[in-house]
Coordinates of C-alpha atoms in Angstrom, one line a residue:
M118 CA 36.5 -7.3 -1.1
W119 CA 36.6 -9.8 -3.8
L120 CA 35.7 -12.8 -1.7
T121 CA 32.9 -11.0 -0.9
A122 CA 31.7 -10.2 -4.2
L123 CA 32.2 -13.4 -5.0
F124 CA 29.9 -14.8 -2.0
A125 CA 27.7 -12.6 -3.0
V126 CA 27.5 -13.5 -6.4
V127 CA 27.0 -17.4 -5.0
L128 CA 24.5 -16.6 -2.7
V129 CA 22.2 -14.6 -5.0
T130 CA 22.2 -17.3 -7.5
Y131 CA 21.3 -19.9 -5.0
V132 CA 18.4 -17.6 -3.7
F133 CA 17.0 -16.3 -6.9
G134 CA 17.8 -19.8 -8.4
G135 CA 15.9 -19.8 -12.5
M136 CA 15.4 -16.1 -11.9
V137 CA 19.5 -16.0 -12.3
T138 CA 20.0 -18.8 -14.6
A139 CA 17.3 -19.1 -17.1
P140 CA 15.7 -15.2 -16.6
W141 CA 14.5 -15.3 -20.4
R142 CA 11.5 -17.3 -19.4
M143 CA 10.5 -16.4 -15.9
V144 CA 7.4 -14.1 -15.3
P145 CA 6.6 -14.5 -11.7
E146 CA 3.1 -12.8 -11.8
L147 CA 0.3 -12.4 -14.1
G148 CA -2.7 -10.9 -12.3
G149 CA -2.9 -7.9 -10.2
D150 CA -0.1 -5.1 -9.3
G151 CA 2.6 -7.8 -10.8
G152 CA 0.9 -9.0 -13.8
K153 CA 0.5 -5.1 -14.3
N154 CA 3.7 -4.3 -13.8
I155 CA 5.5 -7.1 -15.9
Y156 CA 3.1 -6.5 -18.9
T157 CA 3.6 -2.2 -19.2
Y158 CA 7.4 -3.0 -18.3
L159 CA 7.4 -5.7 -21.9
Y160 CA 5.0 -4.0 -23.5
H161 CA 6.5 -0.7 -24.2
I162 CA 10.0 -2.1 -25.0
V163 CA 8.7 -4.5 -27.5
Y164 CA 6.2 -2.8 -29.1
E165 CA 6.7 1.4 -28.2
H166 CA 9.3 3.7 -28.2
G167 CA 9.1 7.1 -26.5
L168 CA 7.8 8.0 -23.3
W169 CA 3.4 7.3 -23.7
F170 CA 2.8 4.4 -23.2
S171 CA -0.3 3.0 -25.3
G172 CA -1.0 -0.4 -24.1
M173 CA -3.9 0.5 -21.4
N174 CA -6.6 2.8 -21.6
Y175 CA -7.3 3.1 -25.4
P176 CA -7.4 5.2 -27.1
Y177 CA -5.7 7.7 -24.5
G178 CA -2.9 6.4 -23.4
E179 CA -0.6 7.2 -20.5
H180 CA 2.8 8.6 -19.4
I181 CA 4.9 5.5 -18.6
V182 CA 5.9 7.0 -15.3
F183 CA 2.2 6.2 -14.1
T184 CA 2.7 2.6 -15.1
D185 CA 5.5 1.5 -13.0
G186 CA 6.7 0.7 -16.1
Q187 CA 10.6 1.5 -15.1
P188 CA 11.2 4.3 -17.2
L189 CA 14.9 4.2 -17.1
L190 CA 14.9 0.7 -18.9
S191 CA 12.0 0.6 -20.5
V192 CA 12.5 3.8 -22.6
V193 CA 16.1 3.1 -23.4
L194 CA 15.6 -0.4 -24.1
G195 CA 12.5 0.6 -26.6
K196 CA 14.4 2.8 -28.4
L197 CA 16.7 0.4 -29.4
G198 CA 14.1 -1.2 -31.0
G199 CA 14.1 -5.3 -32.2
V200 CA 14.3 -5.9 -28.2
T201 CA 12.6 -9.4 -27.5
L202 CA 10.1 -10.2 -24.7
E203 CA 12.8 -12.7 -23.9
Q204 CA 15.7 -10.2 -23.6
A205 CA 13.8 -8.0 -21.9
L206 CA 12.6 -10.1 -19.0
T207 CA 16.6 -11.2 -18.7
V208 CA 17.7 -7.4 -18.5
L209 CA 15.3 -6.7 -15.9
W210 CA 15.7 -9.7 -13.9
W211 CA 19.9 -9.3 -14.2
L212 CA 19.4 -6.0 -12.8
I213 CA 17.6 -6.7 -10.0
A214 CA 19.9 -9.8 -9.2
S215 CA 22.8 -7.8 -9.5
S216 CA 21.5 -5.0 -7.1
Y217 CA 21.3 -7.6 -4.3
V218 CA 25.2 -8.3 -5.2
V219 CA 25.8 -4.4 -4.8
A220 CA 23.9 -4.5 -1.5
I221 CA 25.9 -7.3 0.1
V222 CA 28.9 -5.9 -1.1
Y223 CA 28.4 -2.7 0.4
T224 CA 26.8 -3.9 3.6
F225 CA 29.6 -5.6 3.9
K226 CA 31.8 -2.3 3.6
I227 CA 29.3 -0.8 6.1
L228 CA 29.9 -3.3 8.9
T229 CA 33.9 -3.2 8.6
H230 CA 33.9 0.6 8.7
F231 CA 32.2 -0.4 12.1
R232 CA 35.4 -2.9 12.9
V233 CA 33.5 -5.8 12.3
G234 CA 35.7 -8.7 11.4
P235 CA 35.5 -9.2 7.6
V236 CA 34.7 -12.9 7.5
F237 CA 31.7 -12.4 10.0
A238 CA 30.7 -9.0 8.1
M239 CA 30.8 -10.9 4.6
F240 CA 28.2 -13.7 6.2
M241 CA 26.3 -11.3 7.9
A242 CA 25.6 -8.5 4.8
G243 CA 24.6 -11.9 2.9
L244 CA 22.0 -12.8 5.9
I245 CA 20.6 -9.0 6.0
V246 CA 20.2 -8.7 2.6
V247 CA 18.7 -11.7 1.6
F248 CA 16.3 -11.0 4.9
S249 CA 15.4 -7.7 3.4
P250 CA 11.5 -7.0 2.7
Q251 CA 12.6 -5.6 -0.7
L252 CA 12.9 -9.6 -1.3
L253 CA 9.5 -9.9 -1.3
R254 CA 8.6 -7.6 -3.8
I255 CA 10.0 -9.8 -6.8
T256 CA 6.6 -11.4 -6.2
G257 CA 4.9 -8.0 -7.6
H258 CA 6.3 -4.2 -7.4
Y259 CA 9.8 -5.1 -9.2
A260 CA 11.0 -1.5 -9.8
L261 CA 11.5 -1.3 -5.5
S262 CA 13.4 -4.8 -5.5
Y263 CA 16.5 -3.4 -6.3
A264 CA 18.1 -3.8 -2.9
C265 CA 21.1 -1.9 -3.4
F266 CA 20.0 1.7 -2.7
I267 CA 19.9 2.0 1.2
P268 CA 23.1 0.4 1.6
M269 CA 24.9 2.7 -1.1
L270 CA 22.9 5.9 0.9
F271 CA 23.9 4.2 4.6
Y272 CA 27.6 3.8 3.2
W273 CA 28.2 6.7 1.8
T274 CA 26.3 9.1 4.3
L275 CA 28.9 7.2 7.0
K276 CA 31.6 8.4 4.8
Y277 CA 30.4 12.0 4.4
H278 CA 29.1 12.0 8.6
E279 CA 33.2 11.3 9.0
S280 CA 35.2 13.2 6.4
A281 CA 32.5 15.8 4.9
A282 CA 33.9 15.1 1.6
I283 CA 31.4 16.4 -1.1
K284 CA 32.3 13.5 -3.5
Y285 CA 30.1 11.5 -1.0
T286 CA 27.2 14.0 -1.3
V287 CA 27.6 13.8 -5.4
W288 CA 27.1 10.2 -5.7
M289 CA 24.7 9.9 -2.9
G290 CA 22.7 12.6 -5.7
T291 CA 23.7 10.7 -8.7
L292 CA 21.9 7.8 -7.2
A293 CA 18.8 9.2 -6.3
C294 CA 18.7 10.9 -9.8
I295 CA 19.1 7.6 -11.4
A296 CA 17.0 5.4 -9.3
T297 CA 14.3 7.8 -9.1
F298 CA 13.7 7.2 -12.8
L299 CA 13.5 3.7 -12.0
H300 CA 10.7 4.3 -9.5
P301 CA 9.8 7.6 -8.2
Y302 CA 9.6 6.5 -4.6
Y303 CA 13.3 6.3 -4.0
A304 CA 13.6 9.9 -4.5
A305 CA 11.1 10.7 -1.2
V306 CA 13.5 7.6 0.6
S307 CA 16.5 9.5 -0.3
L308 CA 15.1 12.8 0.5
V309 CA 13.7 11.2 4.1
W310 CA 17.2 9.6 4.6
V311 CA 19.1 12.5 4.5
G312 CA 16.0 14.6 6.6
L313 CA 16.6 11.8 9.3
Y314 CA 20.2 12.7 9.0
G315 CA 19.8 16.3 9.2
A316 CA 17.6 16.0 12.8
G317 CA 20.2 13.7 14.1
Y318 CA 22.7 15.7 13.5
L319 CA 21.5 18.8 14.9
I320 CA 20.8 17.0 17.8
F321 CA 23.4 14.8 18.6
I322 CA 26.7 16.7 17.5
K323 CA 28.5 19.4 19.1
S324 CA 29.1 22.4 17.1
S325 CA 28.3 25.6 16.0
V326 CA 24.9 26.4 13.8
R327 CA 27.3 27.6 10.9
T328 CA 29.3 24.3 10.8
K329 CA 26.1 22.2 10.9
A330 CA 25.1 23.9 8.0
R331 CA 27.6 24.1 6.2
H332 CA 27.7 20.4 7.1
L333 CA 23.8 19.4 5.4
V334 CA 23.7 21.7 2.8
P335 CA 25.2 19.2 0.3
L336 CA 23.1 16.5 1.7
L337 CA 20.0 18.7 1.0
I338 CA 21.4 19.5 -2.2
A339 CA 21.6 15.7 -3.1
A340 CA 18.6 14.6 -2.1
G341 CA 16.5 17.6 -3.6
S342 CA 18.3 17.5 -6.9
A343 CA 16.4 13.9 -7.8
F344 CA 13.2 16.1 -7.3
V345 CA 14.6 19.0 -9.2
L346 CA 15.2 16.9 -11.7
F347 CA 12.3 14.6 -12.0
G348 CA 9.8 17.3 -11.3
S349 CA 11.3 19.3 -14.4
F350 CA 11.2 16.4 -16.6
M351 CA 7.6 15.7 -15.6
K352 CA 6.7 19.7 -15.9
I353 CA 7.8 18.9 -19.8
T354 CA 6.9 15.8 -20.6
D355 CA 3.4 15.2 -19.1
P356 CA 0.8 16.8 -21.2
V357 CA -1.9 15.6 -18.7
T358 CA -3.3 18.7 -16.2
D359 CA -6.3 17.2 -14.5
R360 CA -4.5 14.2 -12.7
P361 CA -5.7 13.4 -8.8
G362 CA -3.7 15.9 -6.5
T363 CA -4.3 13.9 -3.8
P364 CA -3.4 10.1 -3.8
F365 CA -6.1 7.7 -2.3
G366 CA -4.7 5.8 1.4
V367 CA -2.3 8.1 2.9
L368 CA -2.4 6.4 6.3
E369 CA -3.8 3.2 4.9
N370 CA -0.9 1.9 3.8
V371 CA 1.5 2.4 6.9
A372 CA 3.6 -0.1 8.8
H373 CA 1.7 -2.0 12.1
I374 CA 3.1 -3.3 15.4
K375 CA 2.8 -6.7 13.6
D376 CA 5.0 -6.3 10.6
F377 CA 8.0 -5.2 12.5
L378 CA 7.5 -8.1 14.8
S379 CA 6.3 -11.2 13.2
S380 CA 6.3 -12.6 9.3
V381 CA 4.4 -15.5 7.9
Y382 CA 7.0 -17.0 5.5
T383 CA 9.1 -17.8 8.4
P384 CA 9.4 -21.1 9.6
F385 CA 8.3 -20.0 13.4
W386 CA 6.2 -17.5 12.6
G387 CA 4.8 -20.1 9.9
Y388 CA 4.3 -22.7 12.3
V389 CA 2.2 -20.1 14.9
H390 CA -0.3 -19.3 11.4
D391 CA -0.8 -22.6 10.6
H392 CA -2.0 -23.9 13.8
D393 CA -4.0 -20.6 14.7
W394 CA -2.1 -19.6 17.6
F395 CA -2.2 -16.1 16.8
S396 CA -4.1 -14.3 13.8
H397 CA -1.8 -10.8 14.1
I398 CA 0.8 -12.3 12.1
S399 CA 1.8 -10.2 9.2
S400 CA 2.3 -11.2 5.1
N401 CA 4.2 -8.8 3.5
G402 CA 1.8 -5.9 3.7
E403 CA 3.4 -2.6 2.4
G404 CA 4.7 -1.4 5.6
Y405 CA 6.1 -5.1 6.2
N406 CA 9.6 -4.7 7.8
Y407 CA 10.5 -8.0 9.8
V408 CA 14.4 -8.2 11.2
G409 CA 14.2 -11.6 12.7
I410 CA 13.3 -12.9 16.3
A411 CA 17.6 -13.0 16.3
V412 CA 17.6 -9.2 15.4
I413 CA 14.9 -7.8 17.7
S414 CA 16.4 -10.5 20.7
V415 CA 19.9 -8.7 20.3
V416 CA 18.1 -5.1 20.1
L417 CA 16.2 -5.7 23.2
F418 CA 19.1 -6.8 25.2
S419 CA 21.5 -4.7 24.5
F420 CA 18.9 -1.5 25.1
T421 CA 18.5 -3.4 28.5
L422 CA 22.0 -3.5 29.4
Q423 CA 22.1 0.2 28.4
L424 CA 19.6 1.9 30.7
L425 CA 21.4 -0.7 33.5
S426 CA 24.5 0.5 32.9
K427 CA 25.4 3.4 34.8
K428 CA 27.8 4.4 32.6
A429 CA 26.8 7.5 30.2
S430 CA 28.6 8.0 26.7
A431 CA 29.4 11.8 26.8
Q432 CA 30.4 11.3 22.8
G433 CA 27.4 10.3 21.4
V434 CA 28.0 6.1 21.6
A435 CA 25.2 4.1 22.1
T436 CA 27.3 2.1 24.7
D437 CA 31.0 1.2 25.4
A438 CA 30.7 -2.2 24.1
T439 CA 28.9 -1.6 20.3
R440 CA 30.6 1.9 19.7
F441 CA 27.3 2.7 17.4
P442 CA 26.7 6.5 17.2
R443 CA 23.2 7.4 18.3
I444 CA 22.6 9.4 15.4
W445 CA 21.9 6.0 13.1
L446 CA 19.8 5.0 16.1
F447 CA 17.7 7.6 15.9
M448 CA 17.1 7.8 12.4
A449 CA 15.8 4.6 12.6
A450 CA 13.8 4.8 15.1
G451 CA 12.3 8.2 13.6
A452 CA 11.6 6.0 10.1
L453 CA 9.8 3.5 11.9
L454 CA 7.3 6.1 13.5
F455 CA 6.9 7.7 10.0
S456 CA 6.3 4.5 8.3
M457 CA 3.5 4.1 10.7
G458 CA 2.1 7.0 10.0
V459 CA 3.1 10.1 13.1
P460 CA 2.6 12.2 13.4
F461 CA -0.4 11.9 11.2
I462 CA -2.2 9.3 12.8
W463 CA -2.5 11.2 16.1
H464 CA -5.8 13.0 14.7
M465 CA -3.2 15.1 13.1
E466 CA -4.1 14.6 9.2
W467 CA -3.8 18.4 8.7
L468 CA 0.1 18.4 8.8
L469 CA -0.5 16.6 5.5
N470 CA -1.5 20.1 4.2
Y471 CA 1.9 21.5 4.7
A472 CA 3.7 18.4 3.1
S473 CA 2.6 18.4 -0.1
L474 CA 5.5 16.8 -1.4
L475 CA 5.4 13.8 0.4
R476 CA 1.6 13.4 0.8
Q477 CA 2.5 12.1 -3.3
F478 CA 4.2 9.2 -1.7
R479 CA 0.7 7.7 -0.6
T480 CA 2.7 4.5 1.0
L481 CA 4.5 5.6 4.1
G482 CA 4.9 1.8 4.9
R483 CA 7.5 1.5 2.5
F484 CA 9.9 4.3 4.9
S485 CA 10.3 1.5 7.3
W486 CA 13.3 -0.5 4.7
I487 CA 15.5 2.3 6.6
Y488 CA 14.6 1.1 9.6
Y489 CA 15.5 -2.6 8.6
Y490 CA 18.6 -1.7 7.7
I491 CA 20.3 0.7 10.5
V492 CA 19.2 -1.7 12.9
T493 CA 20.2 -5.2 11.3
V494 CA 23.4 -3.2 10.9
Y495 CA 23.2 -2.6 14.0
A496 CA 22.3 -6.3 15.9
V497 CA 25.6 -7.5 13.7
V498 CA 27.9 -4.5 15.5
V499 CA 26.5 -5.4 19.0
V500 CA 26.9 -8.9 18.7
S501 CA 30.5 -8.7 17.3
N502 CA 31.7 -6.4 20.1
W503 CA 30.0 -8.6 22.6
Y504 CA 32.0 -11.1 20.7
T505 CA 35.0 -9.9 21.1
T506 CA 34.4 -9.0 24.9
L507 CA 33.8 -11.9 25.5
L508 CA 37.0 -13.3 24.1
T509 CA 39.2 -11.0 25.7
R510 CA 37.7 -12.2 29.0
G511 CA 38.3 -15.9 28.2
K512 CA 35.6 -16.7 28.1
A513 CA 35.5 -18.3 24.7
V514 CA 32.9 -21.3 25.0
K515 CA 30.4 -18.4 25.7
A516 CA 31.8 -16.0 22.3
Y517 CA 31.3 -19.1 20.1
A518 CA 28.0 -20.0 21.8
L519 CA 26.7 -16.3 21.3
V520 CA 27.6 -16.3 17.8
V521 CA 26.2 -20.1 16.4
T522 CA 22.6 -18.8 18.5
V523 CA 22.2 -15.8 16.7
V524 CA 23.7 -16.9 13.0
G525 CA 21.8 -20.1 13.6
L526 CA 18.1 -18.4 14.6
W527 CA 19.0 -15.9 11.8
V528 CA 19.5 -18.2 9.2
F529 CA 16.8 -20.7 10.2
E530 CA 14.3 -17.5 9.4
A531 CA 16.0 -16.9 6.2
D532 CA 15.9 -20.4 4.9
G533 CA 12.0 -19.9 5.0
Y534 CA 12.4 -16.5 2.6
V535 CA 14.8 -18.2 0.4
N536 CA 11.9 -21.3 -0.2
H537 CA 9.4 -18.5 -0.3
T538 CA 11.2 -16.8 -3.2
R539 CA 12.5 -19.8 -5.0
K540 CA 8.9 -21.0 -4.7
I541 CA 7.5 -18.1 -6.7
I542 CA 10.6 -18.0 -9.3
A543 CA 9.8 -21.7 -9.9
E544 CA 6.1 -21.1 -10.8
G545 CA 7.3 -18.0 -12.7
F546 CA 8.4 -20.8 -15.4
G547 CA 5.0 -22.1 -15.9
K548 CA 3.3 -18.6 -15.7
Y549 CA 5.8 -17.6 -18.6
E550 CA 4.3 -20.5 -20.9
V551 CA 0.9 -19.6 -20.2
L552 CA 1.6 -15.8 -21.0
T553 CA 3.6 -17.0 -24.8
S554 CA 1.0 -20.4 -24.6
K555 CA 4.2 -21.9 -25.6
N556 CA 2.2 -25.1 -24.5
D557 CA -0.6 -24.2 -26.5
M558 CA -2.6 -22.8 -29.4
S559 CA -1.6 -18.8 -29.1
W560 CA -4.1 -16.0 -30.1
P561 CA -2.7 -15.8 -33.6
Q562 CA -3.6 -19.4 -34.3
F563 CA -7.3 -18.9 -32.5
L564 CA -7.8 -16.0 -35.0
A565 CA -6.7 -17.6 -37.9
A566 CA -8.7 -20.4 -36.9
H567 CA -12.1 -18.7 -37.1
N568 CA -11.1 -16.4 -40.3
Y569 CA -10.0 -13.6 -38.2
K570 CA -6.4 -11.5 -37.9
K571 CA -4.7 -9.5 -35.5
E572 CA -5.1 -6.3 -38.0
D573 CA -8.8 -6.9 -37.9
F574 CA -9.1 -5.5 -34.6
Q575 CA -8.1 -2.0 -33.1
A576 CA -7.8 -2.8 -29.2
L577 CA -8.8 -5.2 -26.5
L578 CA -12.0 -4.5 -24.9
V579 CA -12.0 -7.1 -21.3
L580 CA -14.5 -8.1 -19.1
P581 CA -15.6 -7.8 -16.6
Y582 CA -14.3 -4.0 -17.2
F583 CA -11.9 -2.7 -14.6
E584 CA -10.9 1.0 -14.6
T585 CA -8.6 1.6 -11.8
G586 CA -6.3 4.5 -12.7
S587 CA -7.2 7.7 -11.2
E588 CA -7.0 7.0 -7.2
K589 CA -10.6 7.4 -6.3
L590 CA -12.8 5.9 -9.1
W591 CA -12.6 1.8 -8.8
L592 CA -14.6 -0.3 -11.4
C593 CA -14.2 -3.9 -10.8
S594 CA -13.8 -3.5 -7.4
N595 CA -13.5 -7.5 -7.0
E596 CA -10.3 -8.8 -6.7
F597 CA -10.3 -11.8 -8.5
L598 CA -12.3 -10.6 -11.3
S599 CA -10.1 -8.0 -12.1
A600 CA -6.9 -9.7 -11.9
T601 CA -8.5 -12.8 -13.8
G602 CA -9.3 -10.1 -16.8
L603 CA -5.9 -8.8 -16.6
T604 CA -4.3 -11.8 -16.8
M605 CA -6.7 -12.6 -19.9
G606 CA -5.9 -9.0 -21.5
I607 CA -2.3 -9.1 -21.1
K608 CA -1.7 -12.7 -22.4
A609 CA -4.0 -11.8 -25.7
S610 CA -2.0 -8.3 -25.6
L611 CA 1.1 -9.1 -25.7
Q612 CA 0.6 -11.9 -28.8
L613 CA -1.4 -10.0 -30.6
R614 CA 0.1 -6.1 -29.8
L615 CA -3.5 -5.4 -28.9
P616 CA -3.9 -2.2 -26.6
M617 CA -6.8 -2.6 -24.0
V618 CA -9.4 0.1 -23.3
D619 CA -9.5 -1.4 -19.7
V620 CA -7.4 0.7 -17.6
M621 CA -5.0 -0.5 -14.2
M622 CA -2.6 2.0 -13.7
S623 CA -2.1 5.0 -11.2
R624 CA -3.5 8.7 -11.3
S625 CA -5.2 9.1 -14.5
G626 CA -6.7 12.5 -15.4
W627 CA -9.9 12.8 -14.3
S628 CA -11.3 13.8 -17.8
K629 CA -10.4 10.4 -19.4
A630 CA -11.3 8.2 -16.8
F631 CA -14.7 9.3 -16.4
K632 CA -15.0 8.4 -20.3
Q633 CA -13.8 5.4 -19.6
A634 CA -16.0 5.0 -16.6
K635 CA -19.2 5.0 -19.1
T636 CA -17.4 2.6 -21.6
A637 CA -19.5 0.0 -19.5
G638 CA -22.2 2.1 -18.1
G639 CA -25.5 0.7 -19.8
P640 CA -28.0 2.1 -22.7
L641 CA -28.7 5.4 -21.2
V642 CA -25.3 6.9 -20.6
D643 CA -23.0 8.5 -22.8
K644 CA -20.1 6.8 -24.3
P645 CA -18.0 9.8 -25.7
M646 CA -14.6 7.6 -25.6
L647 CA -16.3 5.8 -28.7
R648 CA -16.7 9.0 -30.9
E649 CA -12.9 9.8 -30.1
L650 CA -11.7 6.3 -31.7
P651 CA -8.8 6.8 -34.3
S652 CA -10.7 3.8 -36.2
D653 CA -14.0 2.0 -36.8
K654 CA -12.6 -1.5 -36.5
P655 CA -13.8 -3.8 -34.0
F656 CA -13.0 -4.4 -30.4
L657 CA -11.6 -7.9 -29.7
L658 CA -13.9 -8.6 -26.8
L659 CA -12.7 -11.3 -24.1
N660 CA -15.8 -11.9 -21.6
Y661 CA -14.2 -14.3 -18.8
D662 CA -16.8 -17.8 -18.6
K663 CA -16.9 -18.1 -15.3
D664 CA -18.8 -14.6 -14.5
T665 CA -22.1 -13.4 -14.6
L666 CA -21.8 -9.9 -16.1
S667 CA -23.8 -7.0 -14.7
P668 CA -27.3 -5.8 -17.5
D669 CA -25.1 -2.8 -18.6
Q670 CA -21.8 -4.9 -19.3
Q671 CA -24.2 -7.5 -21.1
Y672 CA -25.4 -4.9 -23.2
L673 CA -22.4 -4.8 -25.2
L674 CA -22.7 -7.6 -26.3
A675 CA -25.6 -6.8 -28.0
A676 CA -23.3 -5.1 -30.3
C677 CA -20.9 -7.9 -30.9
D678 CA -20.4 -11.2 -33.1
T679 CA -19.8 -14.0 -31.3
I680 CA -15.8 -15.8 -32.4
G681 CA -15.6 -18.4 -30.2
H682 CA -14.1 -19.8 -26.7
Y683 CA -10.3 -19.5 -25.7
S684 CA -8.3 -19.1 -22.8
G685 CA -11.0 -19.1 -20.0
S686 CA -12.7 -16.8 -21.6
Y687 CA -15.4 -16.3 -24.6
V688 CA -14.7 -13.8 -27.2
Y689 CA -16.5 -11.3 -29.4
A690 CA -16.0 -9.0 -32.2
C691 CA -17.2 -6.1 -30.5
Y692 CA -18.7 -2.9 -32.7
P693 CA -18.4 0.6 -31.9
G694 CA -20.6 1.6 -34.4
R695 CA -23.1 -0.7 -32.7
I696 CA -22.8 0.6 -29.9
I697 CA -23.0 4.0 -30.9
A698 CA -26.4 2.9 -32.7
N699 CA -27.8 0.8 -30.0
D700 CA -27.9 3.6 -27.6
K701 CA -29.5 6.1 -30.0
K702 CA -32.0 3.7 -30.3
Y703 CA -32.6 3.3 -26.6
K704 CA -32.9 7.0 -26.0
D705 CA -35.0 8.1 -29.2
S706 CA -37.3 5.4 -27.7
V707 CA -37.2 6.8 -24.4
A708 CA -37.0 10.5 -25.8
A709 CA -40.9 9.9 -27.0
L710 CA -41.7 8.0 -24.0
V711 CA -41.5 10.9 -21.7
S712 CA -42.6 13.3 -24.0
Q713 CA -46.3 11.5 -23.7
L714 CA -46.2 11.6 -20.1
R715 CA -47.9 13.7 -17.4
V716 CA -45.1 16.0 -15.3
G717 CA -44.6 14.2 -12.5
D718 CA -42.7 11.4 -10.9
T719 CA -42.5 8.6 -13.4
C720 CA -40.9 5.0 -13.2
I721 CA -40.5 3.3 -16.8
G722 CA -39.8 -0.1 -17.5
S723 CA -41.3 -1.4 -13.9
G724 CA -44.6 -1.5 -12.5
G725 CA -45.9 -1.4 -8.6
S726 CA -46.6 1.1 -6.3
W727 CA -43.8 3.6 -5.3
Y728 CA -43.9 6.1 -2.6
I729 CA -41.6 9.1 -3.1
N730 CA -39.8 11.5 -1.1
H731 CA -38.4 15.3 -2.2
F732 CA -37.3 16.0 1.2
D733 CA -39.6 18.6 0.6
G734 CA -40.3 19.6 4.1
D735 CA -36.5 19.6 4.9
K736 CA -36.7 23.4 5.4
A737 CA -32.7 23.7 6.0
P738 CA -31.3 26.9 5.0
Q739 CA -28.2 25.4 3.5
H740 CA -28.2 22.2 0.7
F741 CA -25.8 20.4 -1.1
F742 CA -27.7 21.3 -4.6
G743 CA -31.4 22.0 -5.8
A744 CA -34.0 24.4 -4.2
G745 CA -35.7 21.4 -2.4
A746 CA -32.5 18.9 -1.3
R747 CA -31.8 17.9 1.8
G748 CA -29.8 19.6 4.2
Y749 CA -26.2 18.7 5.4
Q750 CA -25.4 19.4 8.7

């Protein structure tokens, strides 16, 4: 065990490189989800304390849970006070790296539980974990990168399955409760895990209903405890009452066949992709769960032997050679199908109405991680048993050839993952320097050079404006412009301790989302957010210098004083009072014009011939609105 732990530390240090040896100066992403997730985590720790995050959605803010800010870390470290950005980064990356060490140790315990030789189990546990789809989460969804969660669940369920000792369910429940405050998805994973195990137990284990119920109830309590604790916590701490009830894309972020059969990050599939031999190759989507050519080959060959074998097991064992209980394979198959959206994708979306709890977790593809860990463990157990069988039959050459082939192929593909990860982390040092302006003029220095200081402003306003906080309301859908604006914003925000008006979070309340969306709505749109500001100080407005703004957003510049150009953006002092005054001027001019017009149809500001159809001839008995509106089918 100690040798495995040492092996795990060395392997993880090599795979993550500078993330382990110099974690205080590594930021893997500055745009998109990765930039937002590192920003919310850092801003909350360095500048805030408590459960409310004010770094975006100014002046309203958001509950830290809906920002992917890892509240278990950010709230605790924020409460301590005085934590620097570098210290916060060190805690995050070392915890994630430590989770891989723990994952390797628990995967080793799982393999030895199935009587895999300890040296082989140690080496293969390392391969399984560093080949995990969670490794690729290091580029953005950091809270989902903790690789130890499923191996720990797996091992404790194994022990409970055989001993029925309640202590294992207590540990499972404790783990789920803790992990849920890193990311709520861990609660859902534990519930799906227990649900699949329960279904498999009912099918494959022969005992009375009373005995089965007595065995499964503690597991259900363990998984349910995380939901009860988290639900109670949110009920008490979240004052927002109008969040969207149904998240966007429940059946869009599912696993596909390509996600478990291919990967652009491995040398083989990368070569295929580079030469355009096959277009449908997975590149780390939400349902990504590639297990590798070695595992796929072993599983297919094993299942083929089972189909051809005339020896049927009566004890719930897959084959005489593997001694791997069918309940785990059932769980793997169930998790894979569920991650693919089965049965909902079979024109049965209505079933989601009866699964409102899981409907809140819009990315079903992530549940395929359960399949990954079980199937890879199964493949190692099968190879180990084949190896032992060949040796006992005096076929040592074939036994060694089998192990060398499987391990060699697995290592060959894993090398692509490792190289990709090390490249991302190496580039992260440069992104850290960009974020902190280590080799450039900083934001405070830029403002000082133009006779401003950060205290002169109340918040940042980034153009092109983006508002993606309410699931179904998306402003600035151009991913490049949104990511670029976010990069500019988080750099200025962290250096100046200024929150952003712009929003990139999840499930903000409808009322606040509509208020924010109107901010960049043009001169004739009411802007309630401006009337609810706590200060009359200007915004520090950043306008990306390679984008042509829409007329409505260009209108905001009329209320600005030019400061200069820095960090890829034109910089302005934008005065809310001027925007309100300009809005009033426009509205008054329109009101004066309208009062002089004849009753009828009018186009203000444009000339030419117009044809207007009021749908008056449509006599449908039902309408969406109004007496003359078009009817609906």
